[in-house]
Short mmCIF file of C-alpha atoms (C1' of nucleotides) in Angstrom, two decimals:
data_model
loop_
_atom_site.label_atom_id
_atom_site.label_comp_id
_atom_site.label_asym_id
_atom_site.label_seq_id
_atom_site.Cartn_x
_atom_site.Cartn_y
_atom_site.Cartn_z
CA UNK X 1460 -91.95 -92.76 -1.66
CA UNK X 1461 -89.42 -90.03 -0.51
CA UNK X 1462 -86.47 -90.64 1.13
CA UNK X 1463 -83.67 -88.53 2.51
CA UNK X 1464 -79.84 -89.71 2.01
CA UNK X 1465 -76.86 -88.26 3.60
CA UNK X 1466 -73.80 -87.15 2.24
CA UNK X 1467 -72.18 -86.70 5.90
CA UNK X 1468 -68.29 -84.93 5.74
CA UNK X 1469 -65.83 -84.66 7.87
CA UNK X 1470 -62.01 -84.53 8.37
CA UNK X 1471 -59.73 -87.31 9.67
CA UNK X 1472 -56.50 -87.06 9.61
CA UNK X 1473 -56.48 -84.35 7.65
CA UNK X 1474 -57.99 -86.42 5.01
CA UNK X 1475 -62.00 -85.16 3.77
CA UNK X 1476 -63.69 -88.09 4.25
CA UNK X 1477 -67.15 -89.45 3.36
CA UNK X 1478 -69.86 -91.83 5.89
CA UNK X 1479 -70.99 -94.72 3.91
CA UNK X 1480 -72.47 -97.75 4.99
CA UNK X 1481 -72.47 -101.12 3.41
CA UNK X 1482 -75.90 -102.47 2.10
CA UNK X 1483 -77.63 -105.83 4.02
CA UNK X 1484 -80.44 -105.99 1.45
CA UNK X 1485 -80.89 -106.11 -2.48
CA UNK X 1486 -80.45 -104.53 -4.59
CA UNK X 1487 -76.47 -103.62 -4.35
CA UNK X 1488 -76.08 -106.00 -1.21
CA UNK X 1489 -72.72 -105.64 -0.30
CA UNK X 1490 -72.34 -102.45 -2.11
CA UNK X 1491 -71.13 -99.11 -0.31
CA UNK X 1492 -74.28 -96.41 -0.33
CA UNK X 1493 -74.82 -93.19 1.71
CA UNK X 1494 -76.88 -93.82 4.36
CA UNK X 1495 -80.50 -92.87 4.01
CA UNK X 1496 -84.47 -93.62 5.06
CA UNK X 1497 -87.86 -92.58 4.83
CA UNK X 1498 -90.05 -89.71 5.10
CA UNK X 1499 -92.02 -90.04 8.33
CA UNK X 1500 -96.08 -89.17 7.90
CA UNK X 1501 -95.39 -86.27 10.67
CA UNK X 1502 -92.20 -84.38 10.01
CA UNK X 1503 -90.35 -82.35 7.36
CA UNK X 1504 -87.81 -83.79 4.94
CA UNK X 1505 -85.09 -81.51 7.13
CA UNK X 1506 -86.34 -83.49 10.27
CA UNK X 1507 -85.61 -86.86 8.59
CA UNK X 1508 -82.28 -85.92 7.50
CA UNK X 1509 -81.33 -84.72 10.96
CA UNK X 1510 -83.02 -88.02 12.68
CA UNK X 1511 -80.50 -90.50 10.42
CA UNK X 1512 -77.71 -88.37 10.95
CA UNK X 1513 -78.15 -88.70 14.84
CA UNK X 1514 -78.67 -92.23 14.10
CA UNK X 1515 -75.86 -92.77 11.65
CA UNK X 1516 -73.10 -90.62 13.73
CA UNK X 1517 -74.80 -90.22 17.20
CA UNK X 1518 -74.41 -86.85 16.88
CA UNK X 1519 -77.29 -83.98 17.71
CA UNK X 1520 -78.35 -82.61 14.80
CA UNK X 1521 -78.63 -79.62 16.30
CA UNK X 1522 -75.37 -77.98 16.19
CA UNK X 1523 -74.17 -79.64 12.38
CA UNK X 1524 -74.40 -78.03 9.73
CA UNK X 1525 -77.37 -79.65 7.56
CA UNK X 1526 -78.51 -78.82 4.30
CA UNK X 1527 -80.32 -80.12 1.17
CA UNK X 1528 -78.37 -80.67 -2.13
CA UNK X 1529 -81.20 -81.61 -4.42
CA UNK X 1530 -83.85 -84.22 -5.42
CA UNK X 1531 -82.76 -87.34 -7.51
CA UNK X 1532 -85.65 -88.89 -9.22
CA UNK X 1533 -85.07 -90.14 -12.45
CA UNK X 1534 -87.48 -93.37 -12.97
CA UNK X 1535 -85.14 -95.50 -12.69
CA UNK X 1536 -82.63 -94.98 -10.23
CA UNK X 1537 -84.18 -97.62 -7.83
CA UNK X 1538 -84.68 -100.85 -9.53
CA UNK X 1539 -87.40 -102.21 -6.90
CA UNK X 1540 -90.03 -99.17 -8.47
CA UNK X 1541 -89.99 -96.35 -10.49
CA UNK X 1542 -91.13 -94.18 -7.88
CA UNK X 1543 -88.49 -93.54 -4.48
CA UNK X 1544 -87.56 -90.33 -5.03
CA UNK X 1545 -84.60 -89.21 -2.77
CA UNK X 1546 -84.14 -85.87 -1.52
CA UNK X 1547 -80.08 -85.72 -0.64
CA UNK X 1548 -79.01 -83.67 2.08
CA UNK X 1549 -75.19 -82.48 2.94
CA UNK X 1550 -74.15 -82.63 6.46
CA UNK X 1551 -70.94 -81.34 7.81
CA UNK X 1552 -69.17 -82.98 11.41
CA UNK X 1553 -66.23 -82.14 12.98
CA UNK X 1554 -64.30 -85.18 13.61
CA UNK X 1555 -65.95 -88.25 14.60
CA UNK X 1556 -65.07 -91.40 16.06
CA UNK X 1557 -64.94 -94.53 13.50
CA UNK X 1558 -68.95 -95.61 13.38
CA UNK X 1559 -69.55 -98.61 15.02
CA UNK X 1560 -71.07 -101.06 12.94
CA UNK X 1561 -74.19 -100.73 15.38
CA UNK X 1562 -77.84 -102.11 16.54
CA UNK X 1563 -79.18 -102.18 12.32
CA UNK X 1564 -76.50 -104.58 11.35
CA UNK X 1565 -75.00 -102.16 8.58
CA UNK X 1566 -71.70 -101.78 8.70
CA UNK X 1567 -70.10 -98.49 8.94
CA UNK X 1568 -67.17 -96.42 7.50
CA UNK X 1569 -65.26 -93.09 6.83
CA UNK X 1570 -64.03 -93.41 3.79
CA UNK X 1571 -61.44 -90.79 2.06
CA UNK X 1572 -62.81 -88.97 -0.39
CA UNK X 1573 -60.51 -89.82 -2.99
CA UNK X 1574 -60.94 -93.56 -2.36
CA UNK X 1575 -64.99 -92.67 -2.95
CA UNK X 1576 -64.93 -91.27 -5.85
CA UNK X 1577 -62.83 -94.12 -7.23
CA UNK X 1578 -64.55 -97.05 -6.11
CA UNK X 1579 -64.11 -99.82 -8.64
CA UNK X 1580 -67.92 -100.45 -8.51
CA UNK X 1581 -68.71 -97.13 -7.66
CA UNK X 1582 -71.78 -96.16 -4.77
CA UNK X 1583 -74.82 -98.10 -4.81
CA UNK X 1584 -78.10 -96.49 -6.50
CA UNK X 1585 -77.38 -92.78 -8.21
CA UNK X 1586 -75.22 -91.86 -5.02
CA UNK X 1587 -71.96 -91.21 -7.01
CA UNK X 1588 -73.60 -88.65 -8.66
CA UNK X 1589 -75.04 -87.37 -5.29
CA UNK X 1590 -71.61 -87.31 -4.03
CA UNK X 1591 -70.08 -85.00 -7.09
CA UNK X 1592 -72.92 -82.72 -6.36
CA UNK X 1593 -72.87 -82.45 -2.56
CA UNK X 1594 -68.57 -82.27 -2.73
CA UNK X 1595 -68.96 -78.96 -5.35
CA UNK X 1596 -71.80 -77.55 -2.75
CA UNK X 1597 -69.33 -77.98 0.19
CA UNK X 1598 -66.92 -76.30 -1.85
CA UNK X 1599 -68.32 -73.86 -2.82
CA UNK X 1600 -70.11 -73.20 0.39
CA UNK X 1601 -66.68 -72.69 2.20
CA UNK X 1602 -66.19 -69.75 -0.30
CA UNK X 1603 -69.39 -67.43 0.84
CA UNK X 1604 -70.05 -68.82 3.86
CA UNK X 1605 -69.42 -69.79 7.59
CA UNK X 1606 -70.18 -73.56 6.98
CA UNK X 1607 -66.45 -74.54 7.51
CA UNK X 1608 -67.25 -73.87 11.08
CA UNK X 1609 -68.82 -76.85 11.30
CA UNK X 1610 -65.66 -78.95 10.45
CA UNK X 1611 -64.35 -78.13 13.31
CA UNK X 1612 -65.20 -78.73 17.11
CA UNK X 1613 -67.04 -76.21 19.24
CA UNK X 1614 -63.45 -74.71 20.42
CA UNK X 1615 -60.98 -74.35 17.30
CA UNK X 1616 -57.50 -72.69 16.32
CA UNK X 1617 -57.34 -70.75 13.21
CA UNK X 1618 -54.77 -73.76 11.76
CA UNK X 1619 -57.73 -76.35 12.70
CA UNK X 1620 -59.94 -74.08 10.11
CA UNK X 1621 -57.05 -73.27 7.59
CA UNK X 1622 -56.98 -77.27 7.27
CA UNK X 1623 -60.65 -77.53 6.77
CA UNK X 1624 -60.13 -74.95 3.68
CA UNK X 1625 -57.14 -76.89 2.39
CA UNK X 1626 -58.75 -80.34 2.81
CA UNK X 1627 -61.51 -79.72 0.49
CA UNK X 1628 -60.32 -77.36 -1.64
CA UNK X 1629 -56.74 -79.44 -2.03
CA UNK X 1630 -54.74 -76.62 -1.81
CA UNK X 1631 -52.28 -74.75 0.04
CA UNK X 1632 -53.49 -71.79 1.88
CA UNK X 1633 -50.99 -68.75 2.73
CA UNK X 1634 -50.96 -68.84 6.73
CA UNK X 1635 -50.43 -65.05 7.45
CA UNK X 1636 -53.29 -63.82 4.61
CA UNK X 1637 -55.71 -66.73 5.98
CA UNK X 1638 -55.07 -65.47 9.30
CA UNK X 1639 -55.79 -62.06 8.77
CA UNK X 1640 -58.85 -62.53 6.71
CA UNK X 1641 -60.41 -64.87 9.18
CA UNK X 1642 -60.05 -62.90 12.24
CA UNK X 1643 -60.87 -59.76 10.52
CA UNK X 1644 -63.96 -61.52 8.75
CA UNK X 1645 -67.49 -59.59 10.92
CA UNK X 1646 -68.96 -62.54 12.88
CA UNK X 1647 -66.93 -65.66 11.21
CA UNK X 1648 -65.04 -66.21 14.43
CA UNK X 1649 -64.82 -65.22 17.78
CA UNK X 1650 -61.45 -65.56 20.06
CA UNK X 1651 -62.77 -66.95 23.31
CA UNK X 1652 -59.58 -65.98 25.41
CA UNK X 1653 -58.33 -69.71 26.03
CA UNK X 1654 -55.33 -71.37 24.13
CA UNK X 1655 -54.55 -74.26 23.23
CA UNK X 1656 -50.74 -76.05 23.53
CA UNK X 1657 -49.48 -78.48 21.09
CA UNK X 1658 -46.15 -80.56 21.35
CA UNK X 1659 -43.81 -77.54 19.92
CA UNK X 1660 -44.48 -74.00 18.57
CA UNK X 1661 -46.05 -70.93 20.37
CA UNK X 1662 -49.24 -72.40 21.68
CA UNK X 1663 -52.43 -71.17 19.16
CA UNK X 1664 -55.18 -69.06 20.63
CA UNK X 1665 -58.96 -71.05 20.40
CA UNK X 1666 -62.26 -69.16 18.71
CA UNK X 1667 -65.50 -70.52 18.55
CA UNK X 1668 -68.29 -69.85 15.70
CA UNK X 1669 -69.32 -66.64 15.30
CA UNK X 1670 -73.31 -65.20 14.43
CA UNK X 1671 -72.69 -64.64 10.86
CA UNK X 1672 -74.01 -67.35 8.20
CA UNK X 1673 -72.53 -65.54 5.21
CA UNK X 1674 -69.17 -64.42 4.80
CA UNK X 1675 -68.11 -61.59 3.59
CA UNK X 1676 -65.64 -60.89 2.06
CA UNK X 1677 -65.82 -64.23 0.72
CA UNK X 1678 -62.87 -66.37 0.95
CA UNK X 1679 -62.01 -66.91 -2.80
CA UNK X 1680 -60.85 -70.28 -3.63
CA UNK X 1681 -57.51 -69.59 -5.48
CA UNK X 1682 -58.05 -70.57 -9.47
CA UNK X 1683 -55.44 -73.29 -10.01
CA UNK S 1348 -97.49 -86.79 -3.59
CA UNK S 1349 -94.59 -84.84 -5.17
CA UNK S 1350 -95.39 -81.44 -7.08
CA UNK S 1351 -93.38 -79.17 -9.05
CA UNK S 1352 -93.71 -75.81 -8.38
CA UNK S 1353 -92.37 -73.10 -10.48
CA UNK S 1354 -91.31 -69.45 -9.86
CA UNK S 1355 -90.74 -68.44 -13.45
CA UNK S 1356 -89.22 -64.95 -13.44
CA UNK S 1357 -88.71 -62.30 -16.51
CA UNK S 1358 -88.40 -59.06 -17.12
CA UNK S 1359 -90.90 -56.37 -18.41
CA UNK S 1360 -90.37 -52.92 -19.26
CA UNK S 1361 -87.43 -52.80 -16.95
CA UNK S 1362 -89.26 -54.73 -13.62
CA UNK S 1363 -88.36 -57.72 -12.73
CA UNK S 1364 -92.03 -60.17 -12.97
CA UNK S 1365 -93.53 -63.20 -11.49
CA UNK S 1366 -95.83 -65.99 -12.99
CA UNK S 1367 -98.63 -66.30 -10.73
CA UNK S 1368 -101.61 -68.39 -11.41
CA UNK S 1369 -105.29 -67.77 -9.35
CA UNK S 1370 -106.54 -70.68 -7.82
CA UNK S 1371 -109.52 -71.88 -9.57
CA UNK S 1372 -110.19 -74.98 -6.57
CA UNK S 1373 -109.94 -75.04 -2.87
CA UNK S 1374 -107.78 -74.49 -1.18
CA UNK S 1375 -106.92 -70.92 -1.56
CA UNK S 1376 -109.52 -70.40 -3.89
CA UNK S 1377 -109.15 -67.27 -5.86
CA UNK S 1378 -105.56 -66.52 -4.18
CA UNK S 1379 -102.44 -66.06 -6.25
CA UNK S 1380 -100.22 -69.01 -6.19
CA UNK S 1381 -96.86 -70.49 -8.64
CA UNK S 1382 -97.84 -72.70 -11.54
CA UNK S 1383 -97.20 -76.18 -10.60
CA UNK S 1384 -98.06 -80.02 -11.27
CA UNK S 1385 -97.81 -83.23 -9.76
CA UNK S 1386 -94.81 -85.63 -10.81
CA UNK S 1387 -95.75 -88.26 -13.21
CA UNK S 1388 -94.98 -91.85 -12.97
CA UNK S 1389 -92.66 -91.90 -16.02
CA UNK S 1390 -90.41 -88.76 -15.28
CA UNK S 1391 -88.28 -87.06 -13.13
CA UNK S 1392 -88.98 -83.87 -11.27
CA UNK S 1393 -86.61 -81.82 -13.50
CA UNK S 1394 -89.38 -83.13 -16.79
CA UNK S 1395 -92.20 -82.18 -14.60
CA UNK S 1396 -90.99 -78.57 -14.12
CA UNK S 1397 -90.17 -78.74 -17.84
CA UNK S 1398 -93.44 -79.48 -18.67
CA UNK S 1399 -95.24 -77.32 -16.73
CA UNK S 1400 -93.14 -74.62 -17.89
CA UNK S 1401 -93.70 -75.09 -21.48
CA UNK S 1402 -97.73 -75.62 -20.52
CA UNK S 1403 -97.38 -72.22 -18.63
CA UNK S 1404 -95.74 -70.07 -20.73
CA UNK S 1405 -95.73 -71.83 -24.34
CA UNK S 1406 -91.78 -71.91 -24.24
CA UNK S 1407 -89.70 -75.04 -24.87
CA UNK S 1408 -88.04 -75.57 -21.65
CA UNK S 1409 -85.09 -76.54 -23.32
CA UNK S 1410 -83.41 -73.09 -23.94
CA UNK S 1411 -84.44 -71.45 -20.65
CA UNK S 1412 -82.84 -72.01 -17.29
CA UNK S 1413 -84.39 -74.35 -14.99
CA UNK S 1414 -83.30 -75.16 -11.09
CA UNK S 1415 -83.96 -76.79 -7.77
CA UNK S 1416 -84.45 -74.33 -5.02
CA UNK S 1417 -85.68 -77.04 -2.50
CA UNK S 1418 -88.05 -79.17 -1.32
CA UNK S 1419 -90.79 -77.72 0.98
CA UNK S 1420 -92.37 -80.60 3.02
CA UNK S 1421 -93.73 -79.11 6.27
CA UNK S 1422 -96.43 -81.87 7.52
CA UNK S 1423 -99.32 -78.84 7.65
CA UNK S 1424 -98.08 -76.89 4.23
CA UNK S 1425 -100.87 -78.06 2.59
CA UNK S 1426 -104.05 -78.64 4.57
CA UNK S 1427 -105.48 -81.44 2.27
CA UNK S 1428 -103.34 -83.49 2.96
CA UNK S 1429 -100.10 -84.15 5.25
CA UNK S 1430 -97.81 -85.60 2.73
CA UNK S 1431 -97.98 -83.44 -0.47
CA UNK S 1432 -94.62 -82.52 -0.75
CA UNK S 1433 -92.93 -80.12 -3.55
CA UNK S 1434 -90.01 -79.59 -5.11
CA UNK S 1435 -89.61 -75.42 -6.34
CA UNK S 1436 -87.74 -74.87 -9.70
CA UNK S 1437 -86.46 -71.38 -10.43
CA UNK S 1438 -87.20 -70.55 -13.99
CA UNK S 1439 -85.69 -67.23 -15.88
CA UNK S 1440 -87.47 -66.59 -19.06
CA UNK S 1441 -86.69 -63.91 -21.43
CA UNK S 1442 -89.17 -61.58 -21.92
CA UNK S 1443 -92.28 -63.08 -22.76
CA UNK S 1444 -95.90 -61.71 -23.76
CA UNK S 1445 -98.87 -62.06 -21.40
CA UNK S 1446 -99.95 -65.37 -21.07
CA UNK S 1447 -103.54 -66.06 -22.26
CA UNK S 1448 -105.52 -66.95 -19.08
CA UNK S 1449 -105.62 -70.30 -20.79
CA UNK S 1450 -107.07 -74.22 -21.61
CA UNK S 1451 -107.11 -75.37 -18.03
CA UNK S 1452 -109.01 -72.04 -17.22
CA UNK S 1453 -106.55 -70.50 -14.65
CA UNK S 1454 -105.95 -66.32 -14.69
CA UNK S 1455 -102.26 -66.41 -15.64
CA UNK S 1456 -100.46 -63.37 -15.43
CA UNK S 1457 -97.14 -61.45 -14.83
CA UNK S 1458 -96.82 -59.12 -11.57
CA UNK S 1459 -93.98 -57.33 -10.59
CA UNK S 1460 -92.12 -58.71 -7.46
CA UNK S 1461 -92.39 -55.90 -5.45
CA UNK S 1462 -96.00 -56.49 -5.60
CA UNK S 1463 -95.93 -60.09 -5.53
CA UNK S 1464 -93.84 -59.56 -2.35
CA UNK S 1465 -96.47 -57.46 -0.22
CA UNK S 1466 -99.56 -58.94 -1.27
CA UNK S 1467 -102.26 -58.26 0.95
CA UNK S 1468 -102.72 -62.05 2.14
CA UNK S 1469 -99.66 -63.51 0.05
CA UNK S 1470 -99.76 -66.12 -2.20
CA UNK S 1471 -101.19 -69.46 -1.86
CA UNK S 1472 -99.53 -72.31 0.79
CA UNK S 1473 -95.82 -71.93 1.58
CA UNK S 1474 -95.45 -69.81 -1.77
CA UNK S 1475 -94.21 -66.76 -0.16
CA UNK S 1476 -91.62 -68.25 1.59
CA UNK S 1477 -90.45 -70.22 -1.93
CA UNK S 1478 -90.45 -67.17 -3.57
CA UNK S 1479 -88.50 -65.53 -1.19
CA UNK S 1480 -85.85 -68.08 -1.58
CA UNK S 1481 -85.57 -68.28 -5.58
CA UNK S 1482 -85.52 -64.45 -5.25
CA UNK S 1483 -82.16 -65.25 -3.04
CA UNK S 1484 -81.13 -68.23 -5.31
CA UNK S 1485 -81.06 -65.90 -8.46
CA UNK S 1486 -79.71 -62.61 -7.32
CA UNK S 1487 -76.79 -65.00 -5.79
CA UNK S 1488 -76.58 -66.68 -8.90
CA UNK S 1489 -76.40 -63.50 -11.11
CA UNK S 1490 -72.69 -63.22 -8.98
CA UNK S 1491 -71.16 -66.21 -9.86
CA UNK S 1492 -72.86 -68.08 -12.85
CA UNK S 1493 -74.04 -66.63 -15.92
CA UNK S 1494 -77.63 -67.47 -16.01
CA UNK S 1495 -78.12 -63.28 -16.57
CA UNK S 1496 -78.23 -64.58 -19.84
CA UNK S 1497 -81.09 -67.00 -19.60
CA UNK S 1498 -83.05 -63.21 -19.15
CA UNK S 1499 -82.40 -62.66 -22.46
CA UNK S 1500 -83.32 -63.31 -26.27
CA UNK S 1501 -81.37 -65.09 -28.31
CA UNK S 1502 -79.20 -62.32 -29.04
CA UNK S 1503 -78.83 -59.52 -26.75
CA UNK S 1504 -76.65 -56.27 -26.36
CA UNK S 1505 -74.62 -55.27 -22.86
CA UNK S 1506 -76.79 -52.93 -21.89
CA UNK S 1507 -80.04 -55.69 -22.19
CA UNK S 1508 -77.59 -57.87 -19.92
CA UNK S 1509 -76.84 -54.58 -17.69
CA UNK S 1510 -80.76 -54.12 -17.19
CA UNK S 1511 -80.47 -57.84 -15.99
CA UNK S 1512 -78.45 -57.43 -13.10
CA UNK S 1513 -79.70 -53.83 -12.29
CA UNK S 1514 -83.21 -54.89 -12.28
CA UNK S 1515 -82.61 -58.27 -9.86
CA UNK S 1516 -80.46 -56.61 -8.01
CA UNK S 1517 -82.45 -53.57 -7.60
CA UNK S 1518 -78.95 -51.03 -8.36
CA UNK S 1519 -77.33 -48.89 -10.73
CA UNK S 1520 -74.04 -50.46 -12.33
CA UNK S 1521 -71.38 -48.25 -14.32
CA UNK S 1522 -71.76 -48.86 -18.08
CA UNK S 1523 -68.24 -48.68 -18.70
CA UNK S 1524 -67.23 -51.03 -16.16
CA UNK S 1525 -69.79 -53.50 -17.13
CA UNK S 1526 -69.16 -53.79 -20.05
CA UNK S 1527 -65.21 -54.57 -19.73
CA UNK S 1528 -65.92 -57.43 -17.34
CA UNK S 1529 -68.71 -59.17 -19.02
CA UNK S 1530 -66.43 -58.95 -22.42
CA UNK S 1531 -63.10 -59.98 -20.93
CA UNK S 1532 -65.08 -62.51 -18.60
CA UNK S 1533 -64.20 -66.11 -20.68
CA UNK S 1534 -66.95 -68.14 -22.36
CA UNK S 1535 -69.89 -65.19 -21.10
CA UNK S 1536 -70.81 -63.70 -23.97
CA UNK S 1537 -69.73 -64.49 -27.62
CA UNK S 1538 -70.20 -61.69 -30.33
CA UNK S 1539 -72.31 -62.27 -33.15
CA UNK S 1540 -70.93 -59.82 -35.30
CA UNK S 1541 -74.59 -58.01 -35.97
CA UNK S 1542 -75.48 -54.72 -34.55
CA UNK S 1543 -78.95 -53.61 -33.42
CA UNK S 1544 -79.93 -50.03 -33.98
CA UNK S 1545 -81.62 -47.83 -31.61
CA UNK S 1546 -83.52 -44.54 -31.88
CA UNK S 1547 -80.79 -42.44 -31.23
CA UNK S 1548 -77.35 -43.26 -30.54
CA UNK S 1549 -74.51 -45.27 -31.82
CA UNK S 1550 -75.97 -48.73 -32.82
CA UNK S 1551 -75.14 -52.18 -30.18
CA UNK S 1552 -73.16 -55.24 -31.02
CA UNK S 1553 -74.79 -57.95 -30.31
CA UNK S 1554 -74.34 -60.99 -28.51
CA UNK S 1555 -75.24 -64.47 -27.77
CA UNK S 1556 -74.80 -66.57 -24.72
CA UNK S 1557 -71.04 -68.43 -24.20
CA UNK S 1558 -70.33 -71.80 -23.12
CA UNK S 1559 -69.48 -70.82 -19.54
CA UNK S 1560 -72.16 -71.59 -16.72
CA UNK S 1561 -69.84 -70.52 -14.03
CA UNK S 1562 -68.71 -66.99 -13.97
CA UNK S 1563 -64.89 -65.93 -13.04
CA UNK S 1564 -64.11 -63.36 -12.04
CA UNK S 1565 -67.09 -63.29 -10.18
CA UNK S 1566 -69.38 -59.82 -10.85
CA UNK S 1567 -69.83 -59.06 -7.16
CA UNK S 1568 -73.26 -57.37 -6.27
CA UNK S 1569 -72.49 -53.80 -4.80
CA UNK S 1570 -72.55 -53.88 -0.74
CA UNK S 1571 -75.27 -51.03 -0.63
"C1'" DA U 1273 -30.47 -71.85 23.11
"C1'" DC U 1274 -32.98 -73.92 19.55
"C1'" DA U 1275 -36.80 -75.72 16.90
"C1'" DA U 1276 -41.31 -75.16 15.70
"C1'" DA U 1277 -45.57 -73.17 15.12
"C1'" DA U 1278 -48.42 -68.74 15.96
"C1'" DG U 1279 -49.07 -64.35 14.74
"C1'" DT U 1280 -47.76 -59.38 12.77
"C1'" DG U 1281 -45.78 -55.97 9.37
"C1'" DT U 1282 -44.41 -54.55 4.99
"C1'" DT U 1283 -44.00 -54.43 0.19
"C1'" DT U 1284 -45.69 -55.30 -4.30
"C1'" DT U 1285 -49.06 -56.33 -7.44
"C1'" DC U 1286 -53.35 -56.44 -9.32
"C1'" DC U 1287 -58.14 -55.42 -9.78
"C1'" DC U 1288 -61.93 -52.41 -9.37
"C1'" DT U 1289 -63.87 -47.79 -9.41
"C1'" DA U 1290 -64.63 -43.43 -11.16
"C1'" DC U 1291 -64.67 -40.58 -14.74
"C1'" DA U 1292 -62.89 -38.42 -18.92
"C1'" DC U 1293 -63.00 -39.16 -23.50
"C1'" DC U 1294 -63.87 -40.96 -28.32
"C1'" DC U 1295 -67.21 -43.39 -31.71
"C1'" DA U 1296 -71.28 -44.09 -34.59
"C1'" DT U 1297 -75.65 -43.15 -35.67
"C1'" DG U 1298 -80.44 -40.52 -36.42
"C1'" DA U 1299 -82.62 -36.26 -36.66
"C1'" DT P 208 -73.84 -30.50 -36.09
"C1'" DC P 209 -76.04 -31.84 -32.14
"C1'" DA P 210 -78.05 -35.17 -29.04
"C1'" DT P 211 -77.78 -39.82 -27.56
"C1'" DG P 212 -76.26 -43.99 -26.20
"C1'" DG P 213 -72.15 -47.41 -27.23
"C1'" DG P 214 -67.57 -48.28 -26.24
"C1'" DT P 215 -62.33 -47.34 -24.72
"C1'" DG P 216 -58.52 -45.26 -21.92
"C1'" DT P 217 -56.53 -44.10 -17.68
"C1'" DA P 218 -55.30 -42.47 -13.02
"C1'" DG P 219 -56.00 -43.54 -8.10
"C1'" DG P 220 -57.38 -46.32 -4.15
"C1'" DG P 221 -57.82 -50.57 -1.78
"C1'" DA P 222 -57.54 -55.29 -1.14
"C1'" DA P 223 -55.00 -59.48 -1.55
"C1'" DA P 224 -50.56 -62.17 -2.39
"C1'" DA P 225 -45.91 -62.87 -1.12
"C1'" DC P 226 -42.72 -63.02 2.25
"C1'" DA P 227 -39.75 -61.16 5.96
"C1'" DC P 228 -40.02 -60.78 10.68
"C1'" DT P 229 -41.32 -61.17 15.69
"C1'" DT P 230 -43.51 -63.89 19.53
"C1'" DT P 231 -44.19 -67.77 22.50
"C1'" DT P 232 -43.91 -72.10 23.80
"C1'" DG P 233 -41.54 -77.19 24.79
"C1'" DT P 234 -37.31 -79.57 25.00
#
DNA sequence: ACAAAAGTGTTTTCCCTACACCCATGA
DNA sequence: TCATGGGTGTAGGGAAAACACTTTTGT
């Protein structure tokens, strides 16, 4: 039995937060879990990810950013049988509307981050430790490559991507140094000519993703 | 089904080698291919690799570094059957003698990645493409964690840790340089207080492996 | 004109590289 | 005492941090 659960990210409000989905069925009815499901007989464990993520979010697959984390299958992390083994996958969305609590009955949520990882009861099954691992892959991630792209929407400013940086990594970035190593970063991001106004300041000029997967130099997160 | 497969790596007289197996059964019959085993009902993936390490190179798996690369689960990678899905572990062994060609009857032996790499009809399944990917996984890793260590006995001098990273990374690296970053870099390498003599020359300290798993400063692999 | 945010320049600091040099040993 | 590899010192270049400054908008 392999299944593939999601550790789907985005921002809100410049808060990092986390899909879950409250359980209908034993075991941990009630509880919060990522949301998950089965290997189908005819595609790849990537294809099942990127099937409940359109499901979950009703986003296409297609442009996220999707990835595995690892395999969980210690015998006894399901109580029902020794053997569902879960293959978690990290998936990064720009921001998304709140879920509805839709057609399968399970309700919904973005949760922050900080709230998840200090659930009274914790997440249902193993998934708090799936969590821990997929939040130090994302952060990581943002160092040596172009992932933080997919935080943002298809058109972004180089603020909308500074936040992305300073929501996960909880820090405050230097605007000016960002800036510079950003735009100056081969294939990270390219300016697509429009701009964007906001309610005061100089309005910010919009980029979209560039080609490169890997950045380089990276983009050190700052030690303390 | 869920299989563990291994890509257990060393280093020989300076070359950086690969444990391949020959397939004694169809399919792939006679073809090189990773040592590998199916998942048992009382253990976790992570065991399984363990265990078919030990079986595969008479090591205790405890000491040696051991890692998820991914799971390969493309509906045709095995022509059997649809649904045998693996899990690949990166393994980094220290030096270690040729392995008998065994109990269980399989040609074991150690060949140099640039061989493994242009075989004539490449290894067995999906096996090229896994190996291709550890190969990735461990020179990244070599930057920012200190598995270089896991290449190397017990106790080990700079330059046997040099020869690490030049040999994965296929480059020359100043000695002098080296050597200040590995010893400054916290919890990398602990002296023992020994020396090991050489032929000719001034005789090594010697070292053993720190505490640290994650490297910082970072040793960044040279651009070209 | 002013506030606010975007974006650029400039200085300082720090790290990495390159390479000269000293150290300890065997022959 | 010479050859050989281990290990340390140091000057110079380049990148990143810190921060002052200019630009462009809405009100």
């Amino acid at each position: 039995m392999l299944t593939a659960d999601l550790v789907i990210l985005t921002i809100r409000d410049g808060t990092l937060c986390l899909l879950v989905v409250e359980r209908g069925n034993e075991p941990f009815r009630g509880c919060l879990a990522l949301p998950g499901g089965f290997l189908r007989g005819d595609e790849s464990i990537g294809e099942t990810a990127a099937r409940e993520l359109s499901e979950e979010t009703g986003v296409d697959a297609e442009e996220l950013h999707l990835q595995q984390v690892g395999v969980y299958s210690a015998p006894d992390r399901d109580p029902r049988s020794p053997r569902v083994v879960t293959c978690a996958h990290l998936a990064i969305a720009p921001g998304l509307p709140l879920p509805s609590a839709g057609s399968d009955a399970r309700a919904a949520q973005w949760l922050p981050i900080s709230e998840a990882l200090e659930l009274r009861d914790g997440l249902a099954f193993d998934h708090d430790e799936i969590l821990r691992d997929a939040l130090e892959l994302a952060r990581a991630g943002l160092q040596f490559s172009t992932i933080a792209t997919a935080f943002c929407s298809p058109e972004f400013t180089i603020s909308d991507l500074r936040e992305v940086y300073e929501c996960v990594w909880d820090v405050e970035l230097d605007r000016s140094n960002f800036h510079r190593k950003v735009t100056e970063a081969e294939g990270f991001v390219v300016p697509t000519g429009r701009r964007r106004s906001t309610v005061n300041g100089r309005p910010a000029a919009l980029y979209r993703a560039g080609d490169a997967t890997s950045l380089s130099p990276p983009m050190m997160r700052p030690s303390r």
